[in-house]
mmCIF file of C-alpha atoms in Angstrom:
data_model
loop_
_atom_site.group_PDB
_atom_site.id
_atom_site.type_symbol
_atom_site.label_atom_id
_atom_site.label_comp_id
_atom_site.label_asym_id
_atom_site.label_seq_id
_atom_site.Cartn_x
_atom_site.Cartn_y
_atom_site.Cartn_z
ATOM 1 C CA UNK L 26 -2.515 20.388 16.275
ATOM 2 C CA UNK L 27 -1.437 19.614 12.903
ATOM 3 C CA UNK L 28 -4.285 20.450 10.355
ATOM 4 C CA UNK L 29 -3.627 16.645 9.303
ATOM 5 C CA UNK L 30 -4.635 15.139 12.261
ATOM 6 C CA UNK L 31 -8.171 14.546 10.852
ATOM 7 C CA UNK L 32 -6.788 12.120 7.920
ATOM 8 C CA UNK L 33 -8.301 8.751 6.722
ATOM 9 C CA UNK L 34 -7.950 6.821 3.812
ATOM 10 C CA UNK L 35 -5.776 5.308 1.512
ATOM 11 C CA UNK L 36 -4.251 6.351 -1.836
ATOM 12 C CA UNK L 37 -3.417 9.294 -3.634
ATOM 13 C CA UNK L 38 -4.975 12.703 -3.845
ATOM 14 C CA UNK L 39 -4.882 15.700 -6.346
ATOM 15 C CA UNK L 40 -6.998 18.759 -7.000
ATOM 16 C CA UNK L 41 -8.531 19.530 -10.319
ATOM 17 C CA UNK L 42 -7.007 16.532 -12.501
ATOM 18 C CA UNK L 43 -7.958 13.781 -10.085
ATOM 19 C CA UNK L 44 -7.089 11.457 -7.507
ATOM 20 C CA UNK L 45 -5.620 8.560 -6.724
ATOM 21 C CA UNK L 46 -7.276 6.225 -3.768
ATOM 22 C CA UNK L 47 -7.734 2.823 -2.446
ATOM 23 C CA UNK L 48 -8.638 1.076 0.754
ATOM 24 C CA UNK L 49 -5.934 -1.268 1.722
ATOM 25 C CA UNK L 50 -6.777 -3.559 4.480
ATOM 26 C CA UNK L 51 -5.224 -6.770 5.606
ATOM 27 C CA UNK L 52 -7.323 -9.761 6.717
ATOM 28 C CA UNK L 53 -6.434 -13.024 8.077
ATOM 29 C CA UNK L 54 -7.849 -16.210 9.513
ATOM 30 C CA UNK L 55 -6.101 -19.461 11.487
ATOM 31 C CA UNK L 56 -7.347 -21.337 8.448
ATOM 32 C CA UNK L 57 -4.609 -19.791 5.863
ATOM 33 C CA UNK L 58 -6.652 -21.375 2.756
ATOM 34 C CA UNK L 59 -9.846 -19.676 3.784
ATOM 35 C CA UNK L 60 -11.344 -16.973 1.183
ATOM 36 C CA UNK L 61 -11.013 -14.093 2.829
ATOM 37 C CA UNK L 62 -9.865 -10.778 1.955
ATOM 38 C CA UNK L 63 -6.506 -11.415 2.865
ATOM 39 C CA UNK L 64 -4.418 -13.962 4.053
ATOM 40 C CA UNK L 65 -2.067 -13.866 6.607
ATOM 41 C CA UNK L 66 -0.656 -17.204 7.799
ATOM 42 C CA UNK L 67 -1.639 -18.703 11.235
ATOM 43 C CA UNK L 68 1.367 -18.185 12.691
ATOM 44 C CA UNK L 69 2.250 -14.897 11.663
ATOM 45 C CA UNK L 70 0.692 -11.800 13.314
ATOM 46 C CA UNK L 71 0.531 -8.195 11.244
ATOM 47 C CA UNK L 72 -0.014 -5.049 13.205
ATOM 48 C CA UNK L 73 0.881 -1.163 13.535
ATOM 49 C CA UNK L 74 4.414 -0.833 13.339
ATOM 50 C CA UNK L 75 7.074 0.999 15.732
ATOM 51 C CA UNK L 76 5.708 4.298 14.017
ATOM 52 C CA UNK L 77 2.739 4.402 16.350
ATOM 53 C CA UNK L 78 1.944 3.704 19.879
ATOM 54 C CA UNK L 79 -0.608 0.619 20.969
ATOM 55 C CA UNK L 80 -3.632 3.247 20.958
ATOM 56 C CA UNK L 81 -3.039 4.115 17.247
ATOM 57 C CA UNK L 82 -1.249 7.882 18.149
ATOM 58 C CA UNK L 83 1.887 8.913 16.448
ATOM 59 C CA UNK L 84 5.467 8.742 18.117
ATOM 60 C CA UNK L 85 7.044 12.157 17.948
ATOM 61 C CA UNK L 86 9.351 11.014 15.736
ATOM 62 C CA UNK L 87 7.021 10.056 13.146
ATOM 63 C CA UNK L 88 4.871 12.946 12.871
ATOM 64 C CA UNK L 89 5.738 14.118 9.727
ATOM 65 C CA UNK L 90 4.483 10.809 7.697
ATOM 66 C CA UNK L 91 1.875 9.833 9.996
ATOM 67 C CA UNK L 92 -1.885 11.061 11.860
ATOM 68 C CA UNK L 93 -3.371 9.337 14.687
ATOM 69 C CA UNK L 94 -5.721 6.917 13.989
ATOM 70 C CA UNK L 95 -9.217 6.978 13.740
ATOM 71 C CA UNK L 96 -9.850 10.226 11.896
ATOM 72 C CA UNK L 97 -12.404 11.542 9.884
ATOM 73 C CA UNK L 98 -14.879 8.997 8.998
ATOM 74 C CA UNK L 99 -15.889 10.357 5.219
ATOM 75 C CA UNK L 100 -12.609 10.302 4.136
ATOM 76 C CA UNK L 101 -12.387 8.153 0.981
ATOM 77 C CA UNK L 102 -15.816 6.841 1.533
ATOM 78 C CA UNK L 103 -18.681 7.471 -1.145
ATOM 79 C CA UNK L 104 -19.937 11.329 -1.657
ATOM 80 C CA UNK L 105 -19.192 14.130 -3.321
ATOM 81 C CA UNK L 106 -16.284 15.384 -1.588
ATOM 82 C CA UNK L 107 -14.474 12.253 0.115
ATOM 83 C CA UNK L 108 -11.293 13.916 0.747
ATOM 84 C CA UNK L 109 -12.797 17.393 2.545
ATOM 85 C CA UNK L 110 -10.263 17.427 5.614
ATOM 86 C CA UNK L 111 -7.275 17.500 4.053
ATOM 87 C CA UNK L 112 -5.582 19.293 1.023
ATOM 88 C CA UNK L 113 -2.857 18.497 -1.683
ATOM 89 C CA UNK L 114 -0.127 20.380 0.523
ATOM 90 C CA UNK L 115 -0.948 17.517 3.447
ATOM 91 C CA UNK L 116 0.082 15.002 1.677
ATOM 92 C CA UNK L 117 1.990 12.625 1.594
ATOM 93 C CA UNK L 118 0.549 11.058 4.678
ATOM 94 C CA UNK L 119 -0.386 7.771 6.204
ATOM 95 C CA UNK L 120 -2.295 6.050 9.411
ATOM 96 C CA UNK L 121 -2.564 2.570 10.189
ATOM 97 C CA UNK L 122 -5.168 1.020 12.907
ATOM 98 C CA UNK L 123 -4.099 0.829 16.470
ATOM 99 C CA UNK L 124 -2.320 -2.347 17.520
ATOM 100 C CA UNK L 125 -4.409 -3.089 20.794
ATOM 101 C CA UNK L 126 -7.605 -3.426 19.096
ATOM 102 C CA UNK L 127 -6.384 -4.627 15.307
ATOM 103 C CA UNK L 128 -4.124 -7.226 14.242
ATOM 104 C CA UNK L 129 -4.463 -9.121 10.877
ATOM 105 C CA UNK L 130 -8.052 -9.664 9.820
ATOM 106 C CA UNK L 131 -8.934 -6.201 11.388
ATOM 107 C CA UNK L 132 -6.018 -4.077 10.238
ATOM 108 C CA UNK L 133 -6.112 -1.005 8.073
ATOM 109 C CA UNK L 134 -3.687 0.891 6.230
ATOM 110 C CA UNK L 135 -4.603 4.450 4.946
ATOM 111 C CA UNK L 136 -2.531 6.532 2.836
ATOM 112 C CA UNK L 137 -2.750 9.952 1.243
ATOM 113 C CA UNK L 138 0.106 10.834 -1.850
ATOM 114 C CA UNK L 139 -0.759 13.923 -4.436
ATOM 115 C CA UNK L 140 -0.057 12.941 -8.282
ATOM 116 C CA UNK L 141 0.397 16.797 -8.790
ATOM 117 C CA UNK L 142 2.856 17.403 -5.657
ATOM 118 C CA UNK L 143 6.586 17.752 -6.511
ATOM 119 C CA UNK L 144 7.188 14.583 -4.339
ATOM 120 C CA UNK L 145 7.091 11.545 -6.734
ATOM 121 C CA UNK L 146 8.840 9.257 -3.982
ATOM 122 C CA UNK L 147 7.965 8.873 -0.317
ATOM 123 C CA UNK L 148 9.358 6.072 2.166
ATOM 124 C CA UNK L 149 6.952 5.717 5.277
ATOM 125 C CA UNK L 150 9.056 4.199 7.570
ATOM 126 C CA UNK L 151 8.120 1.538 10.305
ATOM 127 C CA UNK L 152 4.639 1.382 8.639
ATOM 128 C CA UNK L 153 3.999 -2.356 9.748
ATOM 129 C CA UNK L 154 5.411 -5.227 12.131
ATOM 130 C CA UNK L 155 5.293 -8.919 11.321
ATOM 131 C CA UNK L 156 5.704 -11.443 14.102
ATOM 132 C CA UNK L 157 6.201 -15.017 14.082
ATOM 133 C CA UNK L 158 4.515 -16.678 16.616
ATOM 134 C CA UNK L 159 5.056 -20.561 15.095
ATOM 135 C CA UNK L 160 7.561 -23.163 16.504
ATOM 136 C CA UNK L 161 10.061 -22.863 12.962
ATOM 137 C CA UNK L 162 11.231 -20.163 10.349
ATOM 138 C CA UNK L 163 8.950 -18.347 8.342
ATOM 139 C CA UNK L 164 9.436 -16.466 4.775
ATOM 140 C CA UNK L 165 7.424 -13.942 5.111
ATOM 141 C CA UNK L 166 6.521 -12.200 1.640
ATOM 142 C CA UNK L 167 3.866 -9.828 0.384
ATOM 143 C CA UNK L 168 1.439 -10.549 -2.715
ATOM 144 C CA UNK L 169 -1.457 -8.655 -4.413
ATOM 145 C CA UNK L 170 -3.764 -11.246 -5.562
ATOM 146 C CA UNK L 171 -5.669 -10.542 -8.525
ATOM 147 C CA UNK L 172 -7.445 -14.241 -7.736
ATOM 148 C CA UNK L 173 -8.847 -13.325 -4.382
ATOM 149 C CA UNK L 174 -12.700 -13.466 -5.002
ATOM 150 C CA UNK L 175 -13.732 -11.494 -2.444
ATOM 151 C CA UNK L 176 -12.630 -8.671 -4.568
ATOM 152 C CA UNK L 177 -14.050 -9.361 -7.558
ATOM 153 C CA UNK L 178 -13.247 -8.795 -10.410
ATOM 154 C CA UNK L 179 -10.069 -7.503 -9.763
ATOM 155 C CA UNK L 180 -9.462 -9.616 -6.755
ATOM 156 C CA UNK L 181 -7.364 -7.438 -4.364
ATOM 157 C CA UNK L 182 -6.701 -5.022 -7.004
ATOM 158 C CA UNK L 183 -8.652 -1.550 -7.231
ATOM 159 C CA UNK L 184 -11.691 -1.783 -9.839
ATOM 160 C CA UNK L 185 -10.095 1.026 -11.611
ATOM 161 C CA UNK L 186 -7.444 -0.983 -12.445
ATOM 162 C CA UNK L 187 -7.054 -3.022 -15.737
ATOM 163 C CA UNK L 188 -5.462 -6.583 -14.299
ATOM 164 C CA UNK L 189 -3.517 -7.557 -17.441
ATOM 165 C CA UNK L 190 -3.176 -4.609 -19.222
ATOM 166 C CA UNK L 191 -0.728 -2.733 -21.137
ATOM 167 C CA UNK L 192 2.498 -1.843 -19.455
ATOM 168 C CA UNK L 193 2.805 1.583 -21.204
ATOM 169 C CA UNK L 194 -0.169 2.867 -22.120
ATOM 170 C CA UNK L 195 -3.211 1.317 -19.166
ATOM 171 C CA UNK L 196 -3.755 1.921 -15.375
ATOM 172 C CA UNK L 197 -2.497 -1.832 -14.953
ATOM 173 C CA UNK L 198 -1.306 -3.955 -12.083
ATOM 174 C CA UNK L 199 2.014 -2.814 -12.964
ATOM 175 C CA UNK L 200 1.099 0.864 -12.070
ATOM 176 C CA UNK L 201 -0.029 -0.307 -8.677
ATOM 177 C CA UNK L 202 2.854 -2.784 -7.982
ATOM 178 C CA UNK L 203 5.358 0.075 -8.843
ATOM 179 C CA UNK L 204 3.354 2.849 -6.648
ATOM 180 C CA UNK L 205 2.723 0.832 -3.715
ATOM 181 C CA UNK L 206 6.228 -1.172 -2.889
ATOM 182 C CA UNK L 207 6.305 -3.284 0.498
ATOM 183 C CA UNK L 208 10.074 -3.873 1.794
ATOM 184 C CA UNK L 209 12.336 -4.482 4.733
ATOM 185 C CA UNK L 210 15.868 -3.734 5.121
ATOM 186 C CA UNK L 211 18.492 -6.588 5.326
ATOM 187 C CA UNK L 212 20.965 -5.698 8.052
ATOM 188 C CA UNK L 213 23.360 -8.178 6.446
ATOM 189 C CA UNK L 214 24.035 -6.372 3.274
ATOM 190 C CA UNK L 215 22.649 -2.911 3.900
ATOM 191 C CA UNK L 216 19.757 -3.535 1.449
ATOM 192 C CA UNK L 217 16.218 -3.299 0.908
ATOM 193 C CA UNK L 218 14.179 -6.703 0.186
ATOM 194 C CA UNK L 219 10.949 -5.794 -2.118
ATOM 195 C CA UNK L 220 8.589 -8.070 -0.506
ATOM 196 C CA UNK L 221 5.582 -7.214 -2.772
ATOM 197 C CA UNK L 222 5.393 -8.011 -6.409
ATOM 198 C CA UNK L 223 7.801 -6.863 -9.182
ATOM 199 C CA UNK L 224 6.248 -4.123 -11.570
ATOM 200 C CA UNK L 225 8.014 -5.897 -14.453
ATOM 201 C CA UNK L 226 6.690 -9.042 -14.579
ATOM 202 C CA UNK L 227 2.769 -9.736 -15.208
ATOM 203 C CA UNK L 228 2.013 -12.043 -12.500
ATOM 204 C CA UNK L 229 1.352 -10.929 -8.586
ATOM 205 C CA UNK L 230 4.327 -13.221 -7.012
ATOM 206 C CA UNK L 231 6.007 -11.289 -4.411
ATOM 207 C CA UNK L 232 9.936 -10.655 -5.209
ATOM 208 C CA UNK L 233 11.647 -11.587 -2.544
ATOM 209 C CA UNK L 234 11.227 -13.327 1.079
ATOM 210 C CA UNK L 235 12.073 -12.618 4.453
ATOM 211 C CA UNK L 236 13.194 -15.128 7.056
ATOM 212 C CA UNK L 237 11.921 -14.408 10.463
ATOM 213 C CA UNK L 238 12.932 -16.805 13.330
ATOM 214 C CA UNK L 239 10.399 -17.895 15.949
ATOM 215 C CA UNK L 240 9.542 -15.437 18.198
ATOM 216 C CA UNK L 241 11.147 -12.812 16.252
ATOM 217 C CA UNK L 242 9.614 -9.838 14.579
ATOM 218 C CA UNK L 243 10.574 -7.233 11.587
ATOM 219 C CA UNK L 244 9.653 -4.121 10.384
ATOM 220 C CA UNK L 245 8.047 -3.576 6.957
ATOM 221 C CA UNK L 246 8.685 -0.063 5.529
ATOM 222 C CA UNK L 247 5.603 1.636 2.347
ATOM 223 C CA UNK L 248 7.671 3.003 -0.439
ATOM 224 C CA UNK L 249 5.733 5.171 -2.336
ATOM 225 C CA UNK L 250 7.064 5.606 -6.098
ATOM 226 C CA UNK L 251 5.117 7.790 -9.065
ATOM 227 C CA UNK L 252 8.241 7.923 -11.133
ATOM 228 C CA UNK L 253 8.624 6.481 -14.687
ATOM 229 C CA UNK L 254 9.858 3.238 -15.332
ATOM 230 C CA UNK L 255 11.347 1.950 -18.280
ATOM 231 C CA UNK L 256 11.963 -1.746 -19.215
ATOM 232 C CA UNK L 257 13.777 -3.094 -21.790
ATOM 233 C CA UNK L 258 12.510 -6.294 -23.795
ATOM 234 C CA UNK L 259 13.377 -8.262 -26.684
ATOM 235 C CA UNK L 260 10.683 -6.025 -28.157
ATOM 236 C CA UNK L 261 12.205 -2.639 -27.559
ATOM 237 C CA UNK L 262 12.062 -0.526 -24.625
ATOM 238 C CA UNK L 263 8.682 0.078 -22.622
ATOM 239 C CA UNK L 264 7.655 2.936 -19.982
ATOM 240 C CA UNK L 265 5.319 3.012 -17.455
ATOM 241 C CA UNK L 266 3.971 6.349 -15.996
ATOM 242 C CA UNK L 267 2.017 6.007 -13.158
ATOM 243 C CA UNK L 268 0.825 9.675 -12.807
ATOM 244 C CA UNK L 269 -0.338 9.779 -16.586
ATOM 245 C CA UNK L 270 -2.145 6.017 -16.300
ATOM 246 C CA UNK L 271 -3.648 6.946 -13.050
ATOM 247 C CA UNK L 272 -4.610 10.789 -15.091
ATOM 248 C CA UNK L 273 -6.481 8.503 -17.908
ATOM 249 C CA UNK L 274 -8.210 6.135 -15.656
ATOM 250 C CA UNK L 275 -10.473 9.475 -14.419
ATOM 251 C CA UNK L 276 -13.777 10.305 -15.853
ATOM 252 C CA UNK L 277 -12.910 12.876 -18.188
ATOM 253 C CA UNK L 278 -16.453 13.671 -19.576
ATOM 254 C CA UNK L 279 -17.201 15.066 -16.041
ATOM 255 C CA UNK L 280 -16.101 18.644 -15.205
ATOM 256 C CA UNK L 281 -14.087 18.586 -11.914
ATOM 257 C CA UNK L 282 -13.227 22.126 -11.684
ATOM 258 C CA UNK L 283 -10.807 22.486 -8.373
ATOM 259 C CA UNK L 284 -12.593 19.078 -6.811
ATOM 260 C CA UNK L 285 -10.931 15.795 -5.964
ATOM 261 C CA UNK L 286 -11.786 12.578 -7.387
ATOM 262 C CA UNK L 287 -10.373 8.986 -6.558
ATOM 263 C CA UNK L 288 -9.257 6.080 -8.509
ATOM 264 C CA UNK L 289 -9.463 2.669 -6.862
ATOM 265 C CA UNK L 290 -5.942 1.370 -7.343
ATOM 266 C CA UNK L 291 -5.697 -1.719 -4.145
ATOM 267 C CA UNK L 292 -8.230 -3.136 -2.125
ATOM 268 C CA UNK L 293 -5.802 -5.538 0.274
ATOM 269 C CA UNK L 294 -2.878 -7.776 0.265
ATOM 270 C CA UNK L 295 -1.845 -10.734 1.056
ATOM 271 C CA UNK L 296 1.060 -11.587 4.183
ATOM 272 C CA UNK L 297 2.085 -15.124 3.191
ATOM 273 C CA UNK L 298 4.549 -17.817 4.088
ATOM 274 C CA UNK L 299 6.578 -18.563 1.208
ATOM 275 C CA UNK L 300 9.767 -18.962 -0.141
ATOM 276 C CA UNK L 301 11.091 -16.391 -2.964
#
């Protein structure tokens, strides 16, 4: 049995200098206008992707990316040692709650990635699947909604994020949008559609949407990116450094030694039916 099989939680971890953590959940209702954790259109079903079996166990070809669900209940929970069952060497890794018991409002995504490891980019393939159960085409996209009052004061962004903050020197929504990228392969031209927000803009609007015909479904991958991002504007260039901004968000007045601390980045996502 792998050492990683007891993992749970979503976010990133590090030793000494701290960790990134998020408890991202997808929640939905038949009424897409309801004020809930996250919104899933009433004719869409979001569930664990092809990387997992129905019961939450991991298919053999995906075992280097994922661990089974459920796992250690204490992982990323409140307490002095929230990551006690994994080490920095275990990351990056993820898990998703089983589709035979959890879809939409009950679905949980959990990820761990290190800001100290040499791996700055990683692709979690087939992490989710979205199915169109309606009678017409749907345009599926993913929003990180700062106005979702279920997660006041930052909406769906974590409490340690400065929503509306500076691109280059604060842990802002730009960092979250850059670090967590939900995407889907476009077979027509062999490119990836970015379904989640673009970090170079100043809002939470999805970048692109994917058309899904009635009865069809498609896979969603999660790309994790901790590299620097430079944007050229009329005022000059600005560089986003998510690792540095994450470290700066840690309470440096405490002495961590070789312990692990967490920074809350993302609490939920919204899966919507809209054209972008």
